Coordinates of C-alpha atoms and ligand atoms in Angstrom, one line a residue:
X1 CA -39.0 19.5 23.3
X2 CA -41.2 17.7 25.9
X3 CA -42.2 13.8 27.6
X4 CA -45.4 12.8 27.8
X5 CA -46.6 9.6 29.0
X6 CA -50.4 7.9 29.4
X7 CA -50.4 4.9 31.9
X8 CA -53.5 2.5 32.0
X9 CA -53.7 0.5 35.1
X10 CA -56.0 -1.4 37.4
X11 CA -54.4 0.3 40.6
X12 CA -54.7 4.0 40.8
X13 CA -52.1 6.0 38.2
X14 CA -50.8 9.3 39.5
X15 CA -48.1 8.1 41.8
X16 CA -47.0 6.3 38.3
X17 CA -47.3 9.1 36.3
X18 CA -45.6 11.5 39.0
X19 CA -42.4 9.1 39.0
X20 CA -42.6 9.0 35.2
X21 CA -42.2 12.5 35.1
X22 CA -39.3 12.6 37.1
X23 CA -37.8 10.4 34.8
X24 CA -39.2 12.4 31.7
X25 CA -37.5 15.5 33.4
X26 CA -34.5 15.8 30.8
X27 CA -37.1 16.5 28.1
X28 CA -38.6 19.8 29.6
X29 CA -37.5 21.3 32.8
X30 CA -40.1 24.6 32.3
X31 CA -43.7 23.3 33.3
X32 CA -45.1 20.1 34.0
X33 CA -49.0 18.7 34.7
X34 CA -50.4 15.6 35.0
X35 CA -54.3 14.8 34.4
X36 CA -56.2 11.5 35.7
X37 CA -59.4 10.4 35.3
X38 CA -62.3 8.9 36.8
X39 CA -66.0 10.3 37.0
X40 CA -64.4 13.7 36.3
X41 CA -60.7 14.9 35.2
X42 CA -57.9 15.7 38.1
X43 CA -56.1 18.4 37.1
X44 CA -52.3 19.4 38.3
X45 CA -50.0 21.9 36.4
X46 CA -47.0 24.0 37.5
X47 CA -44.0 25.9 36.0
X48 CA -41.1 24.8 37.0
X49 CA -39.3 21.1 37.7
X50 CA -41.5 18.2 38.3
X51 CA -40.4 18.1 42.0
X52 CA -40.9 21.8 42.7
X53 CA -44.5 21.6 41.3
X54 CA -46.2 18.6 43.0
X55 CA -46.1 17.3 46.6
X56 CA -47.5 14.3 48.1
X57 CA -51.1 15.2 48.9
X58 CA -51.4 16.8 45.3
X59 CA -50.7 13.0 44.2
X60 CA -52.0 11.4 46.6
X61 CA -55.4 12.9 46.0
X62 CA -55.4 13.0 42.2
X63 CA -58.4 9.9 41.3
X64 CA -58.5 7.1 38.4
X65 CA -56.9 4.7 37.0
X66 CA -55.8 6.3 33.6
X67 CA -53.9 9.7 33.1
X68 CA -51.5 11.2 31.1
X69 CA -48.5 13.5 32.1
X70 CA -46.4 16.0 30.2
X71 CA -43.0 17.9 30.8
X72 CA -42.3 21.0 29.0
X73 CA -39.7 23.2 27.0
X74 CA -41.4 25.1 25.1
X75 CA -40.5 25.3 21.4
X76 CA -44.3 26.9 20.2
X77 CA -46.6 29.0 22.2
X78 CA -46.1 30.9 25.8
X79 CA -44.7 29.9 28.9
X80 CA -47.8 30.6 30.8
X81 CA -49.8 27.8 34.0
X82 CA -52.3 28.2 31.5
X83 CA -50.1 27.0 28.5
X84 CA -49.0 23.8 30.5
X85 CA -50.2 20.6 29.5
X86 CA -51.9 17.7 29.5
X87 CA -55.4 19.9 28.4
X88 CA -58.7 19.2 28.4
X89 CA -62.1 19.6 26.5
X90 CA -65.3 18.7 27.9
X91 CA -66.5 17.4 24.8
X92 CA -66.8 14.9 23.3
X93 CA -67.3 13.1 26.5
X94 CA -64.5 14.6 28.1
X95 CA -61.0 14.6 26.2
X96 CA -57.8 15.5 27.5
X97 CA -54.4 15.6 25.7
X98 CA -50.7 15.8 25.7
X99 CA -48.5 16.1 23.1
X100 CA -44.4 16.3 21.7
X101 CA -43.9 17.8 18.7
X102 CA -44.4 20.9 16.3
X103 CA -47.2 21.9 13.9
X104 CA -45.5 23.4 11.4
X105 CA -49.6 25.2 9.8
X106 CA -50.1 26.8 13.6
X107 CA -51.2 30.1 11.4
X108 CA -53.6 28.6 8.9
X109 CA -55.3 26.2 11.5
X110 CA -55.2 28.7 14.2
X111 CA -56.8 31.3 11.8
X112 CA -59.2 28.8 10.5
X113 CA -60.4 27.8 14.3
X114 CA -60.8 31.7 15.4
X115 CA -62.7 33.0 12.8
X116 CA -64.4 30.2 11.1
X117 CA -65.5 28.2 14.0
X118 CA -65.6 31.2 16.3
X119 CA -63.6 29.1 19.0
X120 CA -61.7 30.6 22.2
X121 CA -58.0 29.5 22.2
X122 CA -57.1 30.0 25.6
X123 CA -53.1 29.2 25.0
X124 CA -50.8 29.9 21.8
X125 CA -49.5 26.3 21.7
X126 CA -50.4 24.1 19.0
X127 CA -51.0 21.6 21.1
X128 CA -54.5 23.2 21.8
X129 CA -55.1 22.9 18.1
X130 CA -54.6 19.3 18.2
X131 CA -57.0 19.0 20.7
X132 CA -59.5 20.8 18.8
X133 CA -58.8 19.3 15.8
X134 CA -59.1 15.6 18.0
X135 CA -62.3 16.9 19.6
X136 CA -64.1 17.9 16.3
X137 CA -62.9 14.9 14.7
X138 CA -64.5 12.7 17.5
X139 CA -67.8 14.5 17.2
X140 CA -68.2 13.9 13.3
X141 CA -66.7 10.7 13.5
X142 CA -67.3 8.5 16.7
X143 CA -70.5 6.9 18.5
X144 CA -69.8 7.6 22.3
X145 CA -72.3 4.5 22.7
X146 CA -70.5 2.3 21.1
X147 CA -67.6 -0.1 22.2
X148 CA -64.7 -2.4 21.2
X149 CA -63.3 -2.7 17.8
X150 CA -66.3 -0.6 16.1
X151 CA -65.5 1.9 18.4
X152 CA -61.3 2.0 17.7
X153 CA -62.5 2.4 14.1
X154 CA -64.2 5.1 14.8
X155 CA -61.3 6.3 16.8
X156 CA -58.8 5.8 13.8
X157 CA -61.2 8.1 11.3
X158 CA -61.2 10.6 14.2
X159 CA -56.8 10.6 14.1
X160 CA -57.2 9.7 10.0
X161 CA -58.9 13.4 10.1
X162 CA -56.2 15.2 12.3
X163 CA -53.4 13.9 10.1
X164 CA -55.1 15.5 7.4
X165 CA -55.0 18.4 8.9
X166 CA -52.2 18.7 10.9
X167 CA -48.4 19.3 9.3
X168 CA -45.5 18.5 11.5
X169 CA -44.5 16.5 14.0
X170 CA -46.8 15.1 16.6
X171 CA -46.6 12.0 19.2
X172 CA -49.7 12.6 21.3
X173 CA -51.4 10.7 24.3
X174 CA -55.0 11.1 25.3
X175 CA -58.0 10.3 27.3
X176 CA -61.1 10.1 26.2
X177 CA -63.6 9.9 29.4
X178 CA -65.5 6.8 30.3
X179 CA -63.7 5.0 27.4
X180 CA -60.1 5.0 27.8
X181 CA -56.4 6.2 26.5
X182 CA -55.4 6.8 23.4
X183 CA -52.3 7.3 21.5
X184 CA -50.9 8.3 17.9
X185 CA -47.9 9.3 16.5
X186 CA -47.7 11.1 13.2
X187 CA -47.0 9.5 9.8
X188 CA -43.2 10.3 9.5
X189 CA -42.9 9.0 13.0
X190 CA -40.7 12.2 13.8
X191 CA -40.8 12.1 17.8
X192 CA -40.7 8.9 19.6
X193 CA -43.3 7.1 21.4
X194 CA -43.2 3.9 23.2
X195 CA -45.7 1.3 24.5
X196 CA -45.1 -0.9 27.3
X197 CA -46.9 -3.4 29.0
X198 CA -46.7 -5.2 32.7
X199 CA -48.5 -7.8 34.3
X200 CA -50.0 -8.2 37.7
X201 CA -50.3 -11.6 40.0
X202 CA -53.8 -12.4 38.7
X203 CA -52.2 -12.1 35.2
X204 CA -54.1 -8.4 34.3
X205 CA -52.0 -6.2 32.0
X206 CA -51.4 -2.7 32.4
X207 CA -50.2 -0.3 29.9
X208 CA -47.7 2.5 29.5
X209 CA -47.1 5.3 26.2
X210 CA -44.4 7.1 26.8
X211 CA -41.8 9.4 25.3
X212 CA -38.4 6.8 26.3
X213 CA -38.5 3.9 28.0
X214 CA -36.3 5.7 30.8
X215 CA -39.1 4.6 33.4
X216 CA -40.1 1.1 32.6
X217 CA -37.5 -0.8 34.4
X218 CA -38.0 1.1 37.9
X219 CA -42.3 1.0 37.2
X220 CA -42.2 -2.9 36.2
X221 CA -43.1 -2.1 32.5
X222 CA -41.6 -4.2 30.0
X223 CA -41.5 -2.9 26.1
X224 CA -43.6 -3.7 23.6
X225 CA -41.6 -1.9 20.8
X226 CA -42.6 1.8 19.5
X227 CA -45.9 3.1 18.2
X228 CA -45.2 3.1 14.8
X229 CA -45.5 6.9 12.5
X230 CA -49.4 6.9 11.8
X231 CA -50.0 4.3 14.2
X232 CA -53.1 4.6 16.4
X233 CA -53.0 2.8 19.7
X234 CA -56.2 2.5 22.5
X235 CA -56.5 0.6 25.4
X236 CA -60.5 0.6 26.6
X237 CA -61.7 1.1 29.6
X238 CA -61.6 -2.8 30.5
X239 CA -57.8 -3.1 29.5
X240 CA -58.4 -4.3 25.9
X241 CA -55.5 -2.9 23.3
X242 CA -56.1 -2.2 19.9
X243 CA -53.6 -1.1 17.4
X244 CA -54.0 0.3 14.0
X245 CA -51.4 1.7 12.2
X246 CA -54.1 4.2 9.8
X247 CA -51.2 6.0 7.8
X248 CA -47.2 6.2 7.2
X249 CA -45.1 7.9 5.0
X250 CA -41.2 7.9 4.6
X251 CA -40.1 6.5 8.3
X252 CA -38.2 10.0 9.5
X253 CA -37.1 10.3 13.2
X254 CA -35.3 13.4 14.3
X255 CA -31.7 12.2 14.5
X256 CA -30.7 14.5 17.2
X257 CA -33.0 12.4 19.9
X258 CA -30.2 10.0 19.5
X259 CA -27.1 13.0 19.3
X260 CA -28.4 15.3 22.2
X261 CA -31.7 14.7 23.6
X262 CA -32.7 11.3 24.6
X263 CA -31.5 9.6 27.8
X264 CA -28.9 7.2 27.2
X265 CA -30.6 4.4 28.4
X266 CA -33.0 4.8 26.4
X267 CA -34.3 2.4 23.5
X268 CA -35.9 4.7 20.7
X269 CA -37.0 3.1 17.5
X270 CA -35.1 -0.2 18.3
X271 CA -31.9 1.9 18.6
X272 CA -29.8 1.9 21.9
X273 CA -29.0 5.3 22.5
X274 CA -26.1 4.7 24.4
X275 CA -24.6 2.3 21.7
X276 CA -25.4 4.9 19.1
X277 CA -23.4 7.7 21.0
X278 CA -21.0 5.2 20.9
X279 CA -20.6 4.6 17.9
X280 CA -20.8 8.5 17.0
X281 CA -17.1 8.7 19.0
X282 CA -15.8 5.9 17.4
X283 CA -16.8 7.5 14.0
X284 CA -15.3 10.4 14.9
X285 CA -12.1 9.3 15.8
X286 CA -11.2 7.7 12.5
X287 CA -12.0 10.8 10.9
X288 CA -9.7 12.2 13.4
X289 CA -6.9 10.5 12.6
X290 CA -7.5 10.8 8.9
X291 CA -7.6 14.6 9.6
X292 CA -4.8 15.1 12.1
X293 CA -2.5 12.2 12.2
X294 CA 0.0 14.6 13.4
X295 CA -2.1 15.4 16.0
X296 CA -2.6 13.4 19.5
X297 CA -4.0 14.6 22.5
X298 CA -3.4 14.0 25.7
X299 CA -6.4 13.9 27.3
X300 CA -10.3 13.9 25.9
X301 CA -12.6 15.7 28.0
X302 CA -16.2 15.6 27.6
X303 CA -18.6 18.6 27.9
X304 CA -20.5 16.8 30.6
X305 CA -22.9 14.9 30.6
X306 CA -24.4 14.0 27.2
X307 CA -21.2 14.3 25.4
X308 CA -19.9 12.2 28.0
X309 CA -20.6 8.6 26.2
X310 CA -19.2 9.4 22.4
X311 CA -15.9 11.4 24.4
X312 CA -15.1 7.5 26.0
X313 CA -15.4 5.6 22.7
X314 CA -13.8 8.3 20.7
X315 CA -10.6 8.4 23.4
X316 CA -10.4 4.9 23.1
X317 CA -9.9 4.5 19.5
X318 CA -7.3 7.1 19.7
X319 CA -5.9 5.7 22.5
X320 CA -5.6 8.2 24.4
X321 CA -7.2 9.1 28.1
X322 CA -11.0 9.7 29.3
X323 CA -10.7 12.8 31.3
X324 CA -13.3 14.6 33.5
X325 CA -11.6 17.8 33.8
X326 CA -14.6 19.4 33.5
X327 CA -16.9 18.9 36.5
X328 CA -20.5 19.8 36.3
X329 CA -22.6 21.4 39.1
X330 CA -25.2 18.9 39.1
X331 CA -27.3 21.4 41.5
X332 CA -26.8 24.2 38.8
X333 CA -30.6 23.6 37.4
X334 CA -31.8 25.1 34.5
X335 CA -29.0 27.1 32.5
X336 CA -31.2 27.3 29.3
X337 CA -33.6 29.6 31.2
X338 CA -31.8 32.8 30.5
X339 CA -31.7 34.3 27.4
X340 CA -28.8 36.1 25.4
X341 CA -25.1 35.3 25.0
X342 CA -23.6 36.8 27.9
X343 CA -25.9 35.1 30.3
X344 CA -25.5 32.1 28.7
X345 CA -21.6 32.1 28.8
X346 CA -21.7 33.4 32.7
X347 CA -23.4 30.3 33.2
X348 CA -20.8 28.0 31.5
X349 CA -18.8 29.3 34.2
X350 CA -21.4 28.6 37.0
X351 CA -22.3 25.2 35.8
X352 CA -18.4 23.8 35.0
X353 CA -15.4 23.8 37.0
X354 CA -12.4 22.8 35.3
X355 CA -10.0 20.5 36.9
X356 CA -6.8 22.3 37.2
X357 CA -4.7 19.0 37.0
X358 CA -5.9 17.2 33.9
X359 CA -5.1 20.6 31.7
X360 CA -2.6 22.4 32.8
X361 CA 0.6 21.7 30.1
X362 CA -1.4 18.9 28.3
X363 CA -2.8 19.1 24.6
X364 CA -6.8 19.1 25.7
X365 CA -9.1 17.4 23.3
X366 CA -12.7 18.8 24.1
X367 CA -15.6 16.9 22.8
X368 CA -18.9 18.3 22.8
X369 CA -22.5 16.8 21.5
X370 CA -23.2 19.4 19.0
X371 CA -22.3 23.4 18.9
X372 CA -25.4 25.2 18.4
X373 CA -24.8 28.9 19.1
X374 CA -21.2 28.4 19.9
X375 CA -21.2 30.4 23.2
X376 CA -20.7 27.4 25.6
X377 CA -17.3 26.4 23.4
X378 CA -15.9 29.6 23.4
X379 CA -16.5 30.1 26.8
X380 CA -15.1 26.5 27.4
X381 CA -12.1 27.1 25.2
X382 CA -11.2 30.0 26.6
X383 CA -11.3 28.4 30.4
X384 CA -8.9 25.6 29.0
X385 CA -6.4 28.7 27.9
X386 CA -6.9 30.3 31.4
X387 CA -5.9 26.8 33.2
X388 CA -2.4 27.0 30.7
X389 CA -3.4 24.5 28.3
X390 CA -0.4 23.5 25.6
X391 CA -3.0 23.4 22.8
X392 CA -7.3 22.9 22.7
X393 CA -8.5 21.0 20.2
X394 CA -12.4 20.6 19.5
X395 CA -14.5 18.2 18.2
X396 CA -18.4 18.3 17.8
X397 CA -20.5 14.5 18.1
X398 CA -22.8 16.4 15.8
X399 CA -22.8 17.7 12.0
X400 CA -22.7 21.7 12.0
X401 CA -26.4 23.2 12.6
X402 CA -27.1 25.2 9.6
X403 CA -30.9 25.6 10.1
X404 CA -33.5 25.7 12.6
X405 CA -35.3 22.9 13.9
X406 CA -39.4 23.5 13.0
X407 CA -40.3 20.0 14.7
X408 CA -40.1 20.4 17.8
X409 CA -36.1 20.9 19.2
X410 CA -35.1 24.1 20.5
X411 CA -32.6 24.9 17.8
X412 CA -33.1 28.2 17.3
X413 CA -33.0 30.8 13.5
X414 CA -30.2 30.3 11.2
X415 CA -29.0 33.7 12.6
X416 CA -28.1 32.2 15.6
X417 CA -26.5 29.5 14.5
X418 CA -22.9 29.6 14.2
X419 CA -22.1 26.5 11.7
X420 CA -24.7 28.9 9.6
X421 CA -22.9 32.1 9.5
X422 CA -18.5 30.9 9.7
X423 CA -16.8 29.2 8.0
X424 CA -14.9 26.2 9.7
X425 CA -11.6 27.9 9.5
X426 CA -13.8 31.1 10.8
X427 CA -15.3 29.3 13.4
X428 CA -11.8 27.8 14.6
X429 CA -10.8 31.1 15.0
X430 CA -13.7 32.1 16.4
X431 CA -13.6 29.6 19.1
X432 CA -10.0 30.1 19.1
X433 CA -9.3 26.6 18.9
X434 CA -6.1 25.2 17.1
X435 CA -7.8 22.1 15.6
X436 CA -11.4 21.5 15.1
X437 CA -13.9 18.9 13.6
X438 CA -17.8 18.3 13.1
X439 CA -19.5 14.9 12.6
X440 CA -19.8 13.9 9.2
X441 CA -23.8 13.8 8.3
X442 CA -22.9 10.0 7.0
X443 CA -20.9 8.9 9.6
X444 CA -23.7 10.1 11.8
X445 CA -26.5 8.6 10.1
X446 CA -24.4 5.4 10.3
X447 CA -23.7 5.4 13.8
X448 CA -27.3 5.5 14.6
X449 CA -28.7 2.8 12.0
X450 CA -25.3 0.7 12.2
X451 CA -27.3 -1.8 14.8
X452 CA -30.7 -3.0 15.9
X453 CA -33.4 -4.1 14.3
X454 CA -35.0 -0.8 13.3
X455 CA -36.9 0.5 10.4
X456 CA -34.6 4.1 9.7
X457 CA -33.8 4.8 6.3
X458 CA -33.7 8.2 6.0
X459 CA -34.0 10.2 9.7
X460 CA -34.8 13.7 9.9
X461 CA -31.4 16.4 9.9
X462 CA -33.0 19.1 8.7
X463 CA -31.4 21.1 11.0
X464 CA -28.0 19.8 9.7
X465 CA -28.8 19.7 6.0
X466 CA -32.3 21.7 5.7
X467 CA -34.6 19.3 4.2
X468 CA -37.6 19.6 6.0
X469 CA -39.5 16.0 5.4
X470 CA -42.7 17.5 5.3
X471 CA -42.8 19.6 2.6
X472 CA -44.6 22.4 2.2
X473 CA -41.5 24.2 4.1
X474 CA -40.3 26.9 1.8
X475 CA -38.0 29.8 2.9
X476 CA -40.8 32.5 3.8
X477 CA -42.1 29.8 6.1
X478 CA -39.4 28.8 7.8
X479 CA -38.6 33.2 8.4
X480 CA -42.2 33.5 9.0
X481 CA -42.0 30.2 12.3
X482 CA -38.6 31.4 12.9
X483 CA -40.0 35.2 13.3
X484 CA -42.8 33.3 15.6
X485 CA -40.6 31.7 17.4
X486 CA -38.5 34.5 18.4
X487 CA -41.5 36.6 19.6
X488 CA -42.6 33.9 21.7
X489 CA -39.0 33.9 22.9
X490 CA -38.8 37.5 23.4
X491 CA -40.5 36.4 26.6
X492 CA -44.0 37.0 24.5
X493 CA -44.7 33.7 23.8
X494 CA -43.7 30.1 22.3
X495 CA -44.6 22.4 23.1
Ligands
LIG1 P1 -24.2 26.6 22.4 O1 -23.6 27.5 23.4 O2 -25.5 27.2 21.9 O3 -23.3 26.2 21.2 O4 -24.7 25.3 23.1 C1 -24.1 24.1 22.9 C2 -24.4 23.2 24.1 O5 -25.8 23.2 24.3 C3 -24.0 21.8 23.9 O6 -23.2 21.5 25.0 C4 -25.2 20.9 23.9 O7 -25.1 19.8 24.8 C5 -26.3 21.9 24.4 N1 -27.5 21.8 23.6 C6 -27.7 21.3 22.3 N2 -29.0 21.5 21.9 C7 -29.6 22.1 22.9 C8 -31.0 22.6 23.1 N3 -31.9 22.4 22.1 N4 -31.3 23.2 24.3 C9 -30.4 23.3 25.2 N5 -29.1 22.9 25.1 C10 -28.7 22.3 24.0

């Protein structure tokens, strides 16, 4: 899980990548960097929140008029300074790069770069491979001499070649020195990226590539729409744009941008994220009542925030009340930072404070985004009993996670995952709820395509239903990234 952004402009772009950043934050709170560029590449990287890693002078002094930033949670490689992105090459010409996604053949290509090509990995994130993969593609393909539209077709072979090479999902933004930014996203379209363009007084356009559109409004942006999957963008160095779209195969985003991970006011793949939350309570209220007619709370309470939009729409159609009787710490930071159960439900108690008024005697309907390991709603549940709730009653925005996700979300091995290893019935006991209920995997789907003018047939759930839309996923793959995973976790390593 990560943001990246690429910015062209005719004014100098840090101070508009910075603030991106910031708004990017929600999408990796580990590590951030940003790189610009101009005779030679500025280079700024950090662990830690955007705001903790750069200050005024770092920004102020960064050069150019095109860069790229990245936020990070890593989901592949370490957690080192040195595994932080945007990276760079020095050849050809100068390429750097920064990238969302998973490659799901990190072994074979990684084995196939070290001892065939004798190269130096100096990370263990995939991203690094893409870069190397970019970079060599670029050499075989591309004529650093040349310019224009012979040169963005030279370009396009150069991605053509990475997605043949690369498996899993990959929305990447890059510069190329001397001759501008680039951006592609990969065939199945599986992470979003966004274009946007504004204009100044004399009528010159500037461009943004970004993760959401969360930043646009504030920077002056206006969108253009997504890149499409296996769409190749470039701006040049004189502010032409090309687009190309080079490859696409069945249009597949991951759906749980739009359950869990996306701002809400952002506009991914023509779909209101807000409005599709929406929707999402609404769906599961009718299900709901079908389920329980007998049974009406008094109160919905989200599991602040992100649960926060489907709790109001799903407490309306029942006609019940929108509670916060949850209040978040919004100063808490980042929970997700340490590891293993206990921790995790010590800091359920840290981050929430329940509101001793809006449960005490009342029949508490909590509503949470998804359940993924299940510790945050037992811990929840179990604070609702302490406050002398009459009866708790759960419901989940999200289908139960059976599987884990190999594209890029930090949703972790089936042996963690609680939908994978209890029943419902086990899982209300578990939870030690008296009534719970998951998303139906339809009623999701439809609450995300219901509106807009969008192109999604059939998203990507594999983590909800465990078909992986890129093939070659069998089960000693997913054990063997899963196994991977875990050892990067186990605070060895882990974009
Ligand atoms: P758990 O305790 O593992 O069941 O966590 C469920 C909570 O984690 C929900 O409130 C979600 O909002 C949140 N969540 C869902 N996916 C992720 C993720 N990939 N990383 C961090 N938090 C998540």
């Amino acid at each position: 899980m990560c943001g990246i952004i690429g910015i062209y402009s005719h004014q100098p772009v840090a101070e508009d990548i910075y603030n991106s950043l910031i708004y990017l934050q929600h999408r990796g709170q580990d590590a951030a960097g940003i790189i610009t560029c101009q005779q030679r590449f500025d280079v700024k990287h950090g662990l830690g929140l955007v705001q903790e890693i750069f200050n005024d002078r770092d920004v102020l002094a960064m050069q150019g008029n095109i860069g790229i930033g990245h936020t990070r949670y890593p989901t592949a490689g370490g957690n080192q300074l040195s595994d932080v992105q945007p990276i760079w090459l020095g050849s050809p010409r100068g390429i750097a790069l920064a990238h969302n996604g998973n490659l799901t053949n990190y072994q074979a290509l990684h084995r196939t770069l070290i001892h065939n090509q004798h190269r130096h990995l100096n990370t263990s994130t995939d991203s690094e491979l893409l870069l190397h993969l970019l970079s060599d593609a670029l050499h075989t393909t591309v004529d650093v001499h040349n310019d224009g539209a012979i040169f963005f077709s030279e370009l396009c072979d150069a991605v053509q070649s990475v997605f043949n090479q690369a498996e899993g999902s990959y929305s990447v933004v890059s510069v190329v020195m001397g001759k501008g930014l680039l951006a592609f996203r990969d065939p199945h379209g599986i992470r979003p990226l966004v274009i946007g363009v504004r204009e100044d007084p004399d009528g010159q356009k500037d461009y943004v590539l970004a993760s959401e559109t969360t930043m646009f409004y504030a920077l002056g942006f206006r969108s253009m729409g997504d890149v499409k999957p296996g769409e190749v963008v470039f701006i040049n160095q004189s502010g032409q744009l090309f687009r190309q779209l080079i490859q696409s195969k069945t249009f597949s985003p991951c759906i749980f941008e739009y359950v869990y991970f996306a701002r809400p006011d952002s506009i991914l793949d023509e779909v209101n994220v807000y409005r599709a939350r929406m929707r999402m309570g609404e769906n599961l209220a009718r299900r709901w009542k079908e389920k329980y007619p007998d049974l009406l709370p008094d109160v919905v309470i989200p599991v602040p925030f992100t649960s926060n939009t489907a709790a109001m729409s799903f407490a309306h159609a029942l006609g019940v009340r929108y509670s916060e009787g949850l209040y978040k710490n919004p100063f808490i930071g980042r929970t997700f930072i340490m590891s293993g159960g206990k921790k995790r439900s010590q800091q359920v108690r840290y981050k929430l404070t329940p509101q001793h008024i809006e449960i005490k005697n009342k029949k508490v309907l909590l509503l949470d985004d998804s359940i993924v390991r299940g510790t945050t709603s037992r811990e929840i549940v179990t604070m609702m009993r302490e406050f002398n709730a009459q009866s708790v009653y759960f419901a989940s925005a999200c289908p139960p996670l059976i599987s884990p996700c190999l594209y890029g979300i930090d949703i972790p091995s089936s042996k963690e995952l609680i939908s994978a290893n209890y029943t419902i019935d086990e899982m209300r006991e578990h939870l030690n709820v008296d009534a719970l209920l998951f998303q139906d995997e339809g009623d999701l789907v439809e609450a995300v395509t219901r509106k807009g003018n969008h192109q999604i047939k059939s998203p990507c759930m594999a983590c909800m239903n465990g078909r992986y839309i890129t093939g070659n996923i069998d089960q000693l793959k997913i054990k063997q990234l899963e196994e991977n995973r875990q050892r990067c976790r186990g605070e060895v390593c882990v974009s």
